[in-house]
PDB file of C-alpha atoms in Angstrom:
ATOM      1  CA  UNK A 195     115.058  82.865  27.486  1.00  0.00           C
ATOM      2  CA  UNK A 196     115.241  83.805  24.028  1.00  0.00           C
ATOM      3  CA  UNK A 197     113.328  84.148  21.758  1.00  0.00           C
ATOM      4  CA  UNK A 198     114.135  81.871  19.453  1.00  0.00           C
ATOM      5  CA  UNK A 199     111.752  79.014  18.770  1.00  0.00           C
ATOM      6  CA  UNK A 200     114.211  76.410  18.634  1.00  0.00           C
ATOM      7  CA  UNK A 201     113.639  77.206  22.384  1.00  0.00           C
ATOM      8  CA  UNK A 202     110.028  76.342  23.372  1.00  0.00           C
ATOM      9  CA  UNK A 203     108.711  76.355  27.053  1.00  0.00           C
ATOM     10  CA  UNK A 204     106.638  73.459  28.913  1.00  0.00           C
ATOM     11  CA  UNK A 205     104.472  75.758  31.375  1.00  0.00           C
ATOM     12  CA  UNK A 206     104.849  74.280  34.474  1.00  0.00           C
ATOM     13  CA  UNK A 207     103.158  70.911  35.510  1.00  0.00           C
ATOM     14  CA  UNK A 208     102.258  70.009  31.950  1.00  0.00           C
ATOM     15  CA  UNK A 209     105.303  67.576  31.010  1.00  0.00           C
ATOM     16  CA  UNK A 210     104.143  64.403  30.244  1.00  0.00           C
ATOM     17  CA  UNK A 211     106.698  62.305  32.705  1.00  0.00           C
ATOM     18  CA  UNK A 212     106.074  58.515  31.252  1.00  0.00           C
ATOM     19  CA  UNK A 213     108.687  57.822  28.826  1.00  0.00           C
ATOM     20  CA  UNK A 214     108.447  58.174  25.161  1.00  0.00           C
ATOM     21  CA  UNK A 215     108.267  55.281  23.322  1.00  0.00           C
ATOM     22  CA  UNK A 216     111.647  54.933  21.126  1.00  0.00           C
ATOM     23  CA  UNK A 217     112.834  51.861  19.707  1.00  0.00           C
ATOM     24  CA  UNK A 218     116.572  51.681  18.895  1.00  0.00           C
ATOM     25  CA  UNK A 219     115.950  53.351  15.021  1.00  0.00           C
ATOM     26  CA  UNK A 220     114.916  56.277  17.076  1.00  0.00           C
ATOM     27  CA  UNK A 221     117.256  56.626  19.959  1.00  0.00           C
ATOM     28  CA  UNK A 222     120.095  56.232  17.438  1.00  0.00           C
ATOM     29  CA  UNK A 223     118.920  59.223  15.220  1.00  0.00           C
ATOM     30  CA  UNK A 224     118.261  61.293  18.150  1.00  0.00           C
ATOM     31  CA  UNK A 225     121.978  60.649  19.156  1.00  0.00           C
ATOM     32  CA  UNK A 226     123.355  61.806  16.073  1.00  0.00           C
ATOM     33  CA  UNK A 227     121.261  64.579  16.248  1.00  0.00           C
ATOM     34  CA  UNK A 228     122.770  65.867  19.499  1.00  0.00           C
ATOM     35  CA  UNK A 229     126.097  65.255  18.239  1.00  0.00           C
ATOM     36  CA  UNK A 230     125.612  67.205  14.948  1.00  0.00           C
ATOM     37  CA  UNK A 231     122.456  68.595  14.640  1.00  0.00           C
ATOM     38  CA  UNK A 232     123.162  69.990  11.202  1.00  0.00           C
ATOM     39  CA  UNK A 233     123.824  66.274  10.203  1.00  0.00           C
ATOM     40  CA  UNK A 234     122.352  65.753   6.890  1.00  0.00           C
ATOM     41  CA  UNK A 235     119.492  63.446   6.388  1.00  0.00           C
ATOM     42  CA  UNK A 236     120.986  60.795   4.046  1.00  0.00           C
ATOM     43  CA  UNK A 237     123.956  60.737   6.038  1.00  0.00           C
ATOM     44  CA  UNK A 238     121.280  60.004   9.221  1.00  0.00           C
ATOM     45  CA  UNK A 239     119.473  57.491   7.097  1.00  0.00           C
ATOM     46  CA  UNK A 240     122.609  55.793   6.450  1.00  0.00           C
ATOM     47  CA  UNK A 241     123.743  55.491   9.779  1.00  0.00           C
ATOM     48  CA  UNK A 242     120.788  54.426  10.623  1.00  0.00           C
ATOM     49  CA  UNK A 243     120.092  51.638   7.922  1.00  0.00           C
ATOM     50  CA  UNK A 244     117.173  53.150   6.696  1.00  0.00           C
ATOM     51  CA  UNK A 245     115.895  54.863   3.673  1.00  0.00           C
ATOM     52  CA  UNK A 246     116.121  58.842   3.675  1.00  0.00           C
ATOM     53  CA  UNK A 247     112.129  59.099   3.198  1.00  0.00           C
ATOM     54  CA  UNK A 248     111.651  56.495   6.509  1.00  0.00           C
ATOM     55  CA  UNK A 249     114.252  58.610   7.947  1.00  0.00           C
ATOM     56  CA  UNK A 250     112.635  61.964   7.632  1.00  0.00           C
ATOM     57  CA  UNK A 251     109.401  60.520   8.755  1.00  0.00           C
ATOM     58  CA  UNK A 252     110.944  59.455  12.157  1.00  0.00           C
ATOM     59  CA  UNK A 253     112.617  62.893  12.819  1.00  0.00           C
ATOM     60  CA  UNK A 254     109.285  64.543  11.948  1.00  0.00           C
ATOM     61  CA  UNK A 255     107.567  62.274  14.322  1.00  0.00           C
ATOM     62  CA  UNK A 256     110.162  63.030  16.925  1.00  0.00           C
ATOM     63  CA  UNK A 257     109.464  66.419  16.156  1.00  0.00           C
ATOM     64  CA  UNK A 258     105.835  66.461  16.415  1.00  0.00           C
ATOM     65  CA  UNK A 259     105.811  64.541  19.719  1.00  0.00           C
ATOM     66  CA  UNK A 260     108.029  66.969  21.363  1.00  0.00           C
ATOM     67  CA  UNK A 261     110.839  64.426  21.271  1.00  0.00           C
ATOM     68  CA  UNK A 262     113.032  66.683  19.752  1.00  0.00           C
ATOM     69  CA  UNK A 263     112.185  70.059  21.138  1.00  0.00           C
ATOM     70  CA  UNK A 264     114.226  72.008  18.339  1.00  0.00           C
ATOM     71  CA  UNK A 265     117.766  72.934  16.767  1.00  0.00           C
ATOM     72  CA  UNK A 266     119.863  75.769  18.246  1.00  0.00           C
ATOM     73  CA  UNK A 267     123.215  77.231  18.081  1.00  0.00           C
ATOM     74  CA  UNK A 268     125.348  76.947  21.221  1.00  0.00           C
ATOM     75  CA  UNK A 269     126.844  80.540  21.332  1.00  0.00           C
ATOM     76  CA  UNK A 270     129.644  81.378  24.038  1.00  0.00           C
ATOM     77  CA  UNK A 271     128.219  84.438  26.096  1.00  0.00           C
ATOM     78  CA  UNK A 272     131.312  85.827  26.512  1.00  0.00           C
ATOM     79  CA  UNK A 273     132.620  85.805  22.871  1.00  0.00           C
ATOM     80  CA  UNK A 274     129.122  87.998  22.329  1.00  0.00           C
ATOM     81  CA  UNK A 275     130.156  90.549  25.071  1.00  0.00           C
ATOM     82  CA  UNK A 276     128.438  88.926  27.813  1.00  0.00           C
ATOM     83  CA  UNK A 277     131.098  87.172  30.137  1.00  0.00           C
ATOM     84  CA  UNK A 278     129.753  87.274  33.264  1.00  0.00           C
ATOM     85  CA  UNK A 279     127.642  84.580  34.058  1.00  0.00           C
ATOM     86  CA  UNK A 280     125.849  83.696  37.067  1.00  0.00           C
ATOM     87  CA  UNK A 281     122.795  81.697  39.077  1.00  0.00           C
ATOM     88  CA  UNK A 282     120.630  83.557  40.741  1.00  0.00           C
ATOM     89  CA  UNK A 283     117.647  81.919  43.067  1.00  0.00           C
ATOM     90  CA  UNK A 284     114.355  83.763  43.596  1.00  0.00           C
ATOM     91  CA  UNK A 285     111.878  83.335  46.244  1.00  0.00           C
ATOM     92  CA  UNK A 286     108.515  84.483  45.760  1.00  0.00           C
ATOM     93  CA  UNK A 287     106.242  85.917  47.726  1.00  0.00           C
ATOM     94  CA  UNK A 288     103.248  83.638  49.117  1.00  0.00           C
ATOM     95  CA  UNK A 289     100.492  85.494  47.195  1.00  0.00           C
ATOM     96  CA  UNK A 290     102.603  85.535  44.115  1.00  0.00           C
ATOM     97  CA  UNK A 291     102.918  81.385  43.943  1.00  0.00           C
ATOM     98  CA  UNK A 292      99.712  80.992  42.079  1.00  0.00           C
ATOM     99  CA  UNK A 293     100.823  83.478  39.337  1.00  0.00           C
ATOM    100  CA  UNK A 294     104.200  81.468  38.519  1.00  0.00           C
ATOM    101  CA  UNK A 295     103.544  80.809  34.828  1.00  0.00           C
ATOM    102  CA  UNK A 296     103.838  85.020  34.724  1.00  0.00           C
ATOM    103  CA  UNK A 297     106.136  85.452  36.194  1.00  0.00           C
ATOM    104  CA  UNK A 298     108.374  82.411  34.281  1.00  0.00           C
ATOM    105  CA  UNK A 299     106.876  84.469  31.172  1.00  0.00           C
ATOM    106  CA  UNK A 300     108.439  87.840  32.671  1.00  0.00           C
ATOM    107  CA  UNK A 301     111.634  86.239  33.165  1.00  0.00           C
ATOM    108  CA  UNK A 302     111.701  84.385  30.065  1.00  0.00           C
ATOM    109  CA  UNK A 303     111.584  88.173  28.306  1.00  0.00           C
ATOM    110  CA  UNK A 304     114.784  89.252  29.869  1.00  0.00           C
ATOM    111  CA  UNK A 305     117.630  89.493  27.647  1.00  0.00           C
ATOM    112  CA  UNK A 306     120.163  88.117  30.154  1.00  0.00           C
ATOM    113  CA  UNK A 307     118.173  85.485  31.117  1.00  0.00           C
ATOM    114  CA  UNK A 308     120.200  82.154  29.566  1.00  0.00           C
ATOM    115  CA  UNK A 309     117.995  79.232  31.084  1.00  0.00           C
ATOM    116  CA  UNK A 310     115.030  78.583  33.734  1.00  0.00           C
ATOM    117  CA  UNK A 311     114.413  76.554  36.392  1.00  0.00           C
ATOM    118  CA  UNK A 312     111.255  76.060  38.649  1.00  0.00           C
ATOM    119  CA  UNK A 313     112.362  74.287  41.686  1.00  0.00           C
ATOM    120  CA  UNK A 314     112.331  72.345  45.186  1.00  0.00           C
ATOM    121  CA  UNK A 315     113.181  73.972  48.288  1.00  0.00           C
ATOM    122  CA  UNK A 316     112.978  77.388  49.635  1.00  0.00           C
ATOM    123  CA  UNK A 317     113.602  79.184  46.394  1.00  0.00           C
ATOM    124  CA  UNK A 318     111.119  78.982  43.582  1.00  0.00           C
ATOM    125  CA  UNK A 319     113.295  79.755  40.586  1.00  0.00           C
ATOM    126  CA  UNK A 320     116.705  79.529  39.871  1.00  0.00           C
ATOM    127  CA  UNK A 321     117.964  81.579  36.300  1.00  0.00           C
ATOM    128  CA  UNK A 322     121.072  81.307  34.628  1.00  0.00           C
ATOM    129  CA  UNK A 323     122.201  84.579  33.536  1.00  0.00           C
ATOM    130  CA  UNK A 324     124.952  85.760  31.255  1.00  0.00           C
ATOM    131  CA  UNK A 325     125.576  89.831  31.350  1.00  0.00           C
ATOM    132  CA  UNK A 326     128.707  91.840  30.035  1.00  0.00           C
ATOM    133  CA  UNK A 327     130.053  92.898  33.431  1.00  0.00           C
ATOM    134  CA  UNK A 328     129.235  93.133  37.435  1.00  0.00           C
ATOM    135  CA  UNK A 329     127.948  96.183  36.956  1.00  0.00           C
ATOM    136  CA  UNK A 330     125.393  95.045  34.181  1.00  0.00           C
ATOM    137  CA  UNK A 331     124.778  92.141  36.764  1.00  0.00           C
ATOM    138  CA  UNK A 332     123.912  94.426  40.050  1.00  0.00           C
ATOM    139  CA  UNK A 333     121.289  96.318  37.113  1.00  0.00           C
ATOM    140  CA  UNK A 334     120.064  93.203  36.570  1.00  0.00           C
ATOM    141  CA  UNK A 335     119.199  92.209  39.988  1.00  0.00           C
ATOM    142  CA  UNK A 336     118.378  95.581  41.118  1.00  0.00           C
ATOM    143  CA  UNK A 337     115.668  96.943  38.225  1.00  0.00           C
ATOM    144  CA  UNK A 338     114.398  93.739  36.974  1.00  0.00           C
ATOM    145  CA  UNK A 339     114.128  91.057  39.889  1.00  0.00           C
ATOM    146  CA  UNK A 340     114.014  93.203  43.415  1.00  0.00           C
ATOM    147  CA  UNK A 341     111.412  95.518  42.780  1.00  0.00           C
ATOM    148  CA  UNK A 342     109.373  92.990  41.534  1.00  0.00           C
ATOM    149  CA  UNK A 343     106.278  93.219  43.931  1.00  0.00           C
ATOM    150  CA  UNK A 344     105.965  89.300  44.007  1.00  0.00           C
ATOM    151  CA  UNK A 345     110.090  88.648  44.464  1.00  0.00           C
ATOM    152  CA  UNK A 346     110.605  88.178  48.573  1.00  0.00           C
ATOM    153  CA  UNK A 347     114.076  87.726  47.893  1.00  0.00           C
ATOM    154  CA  UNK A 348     117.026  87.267  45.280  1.00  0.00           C
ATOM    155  CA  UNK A 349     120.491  84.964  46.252  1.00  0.00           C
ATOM    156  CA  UNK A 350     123.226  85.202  43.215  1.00  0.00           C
ATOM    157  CA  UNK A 351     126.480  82.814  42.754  1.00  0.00           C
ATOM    158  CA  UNK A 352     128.796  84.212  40.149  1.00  0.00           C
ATOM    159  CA  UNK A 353     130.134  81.355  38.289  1.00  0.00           C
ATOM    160  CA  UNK A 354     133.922  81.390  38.293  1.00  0.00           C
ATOM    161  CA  UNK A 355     133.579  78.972  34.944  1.00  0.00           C
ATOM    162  CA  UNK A 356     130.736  77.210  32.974  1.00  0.00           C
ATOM    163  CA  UNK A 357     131.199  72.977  31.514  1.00  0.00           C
ATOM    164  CA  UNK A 358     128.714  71.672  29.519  1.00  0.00           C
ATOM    165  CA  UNK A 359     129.211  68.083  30.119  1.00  0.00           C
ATOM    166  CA  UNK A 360     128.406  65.977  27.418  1.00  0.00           C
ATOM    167  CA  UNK A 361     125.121  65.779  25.783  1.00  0.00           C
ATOM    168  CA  UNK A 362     122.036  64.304  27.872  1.00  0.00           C
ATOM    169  CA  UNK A 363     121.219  60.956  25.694  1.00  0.00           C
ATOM    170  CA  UNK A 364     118.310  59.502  25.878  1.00  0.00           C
ATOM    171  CA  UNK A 365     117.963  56.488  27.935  1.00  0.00           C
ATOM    172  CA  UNK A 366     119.344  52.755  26.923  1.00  0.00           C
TER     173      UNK A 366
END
């Protein structure tokens, strides 16, 4: 990951899975949000039917309740010299699994590294990387993830193209 802190991490295990409370005010801001998230206030409060000042409040509530996590910039890898993406999956060793939140920390440091997942199944990880060539890929795996004392094993799918469907919305 970056690190930008429009990007913040939820160490593993401590999401809160019950659903946030919304009422239709909020889940309409929060779609204009993700449509435009440089979408002026008044022109949110409008939308909305609301006053600017109730308007601001509910974003800053969404805000502080880790509704809204933050506001990025979606940058293409490739038109920043980095046009080789890929997934790669990471299996840990067994003495490494109680150490995870490191080792998410240690990934989370490395430039390349685009996104992180912690999941199911015989792999522990799965990262999204974006790197300027195969080369820069095989230096990737090679120095930073294989001679890792707590990596058992690496897997990596170059991806042949990358769609961002649209925009998760929050839920009707």
């Amino acid at each position: 990951m970056n690190t930008s802190e429009t990007r913040r991490k939820v160490p593993a295990g401590t999401k809160n899975l019950r659903a946030a409370e919304l009422d239709a005010t909020d889940r309409l801001i929060l779609r204009l949000l993700q449509d435009d998230a440089r979408l002026p206030n008044n022109a949110i409060a409008a939308a909305a039917g609301i006053a600017a000042s109730t308007c601001h409040a509910r974003i800053r509530s969404l805000e502080e309740r880790g509704i809204i996590r933050g506001y990025h910039a979606d940058v293409d890898p490739a038109a920043v010299g980095r046009g080789l993406q890929a997934l790669i999956s990471i299996r840990l060793q067994a003495h490494a699994r109680a150490n995870l939140t490191r080792f998410e920390e240690y990934l989370g440091e490395l430039p390349a590294v685009e996104g992180i997942f912690f999941v199911t199944g015989d792999r522990d990880f799965l990262i999204h990387v974006a790197v300027p060539d195969s080369a820069a890929l095989r230096e990737l795996v090679a120095s930073n993830l294989s001679v890792r004392p707590e990596v058992a094993g690496t897997s990596t799918a170059v991806l042949f193209d990358y769609v961002r469907p649209g925009t998760a919305r929050p839920a009707d």
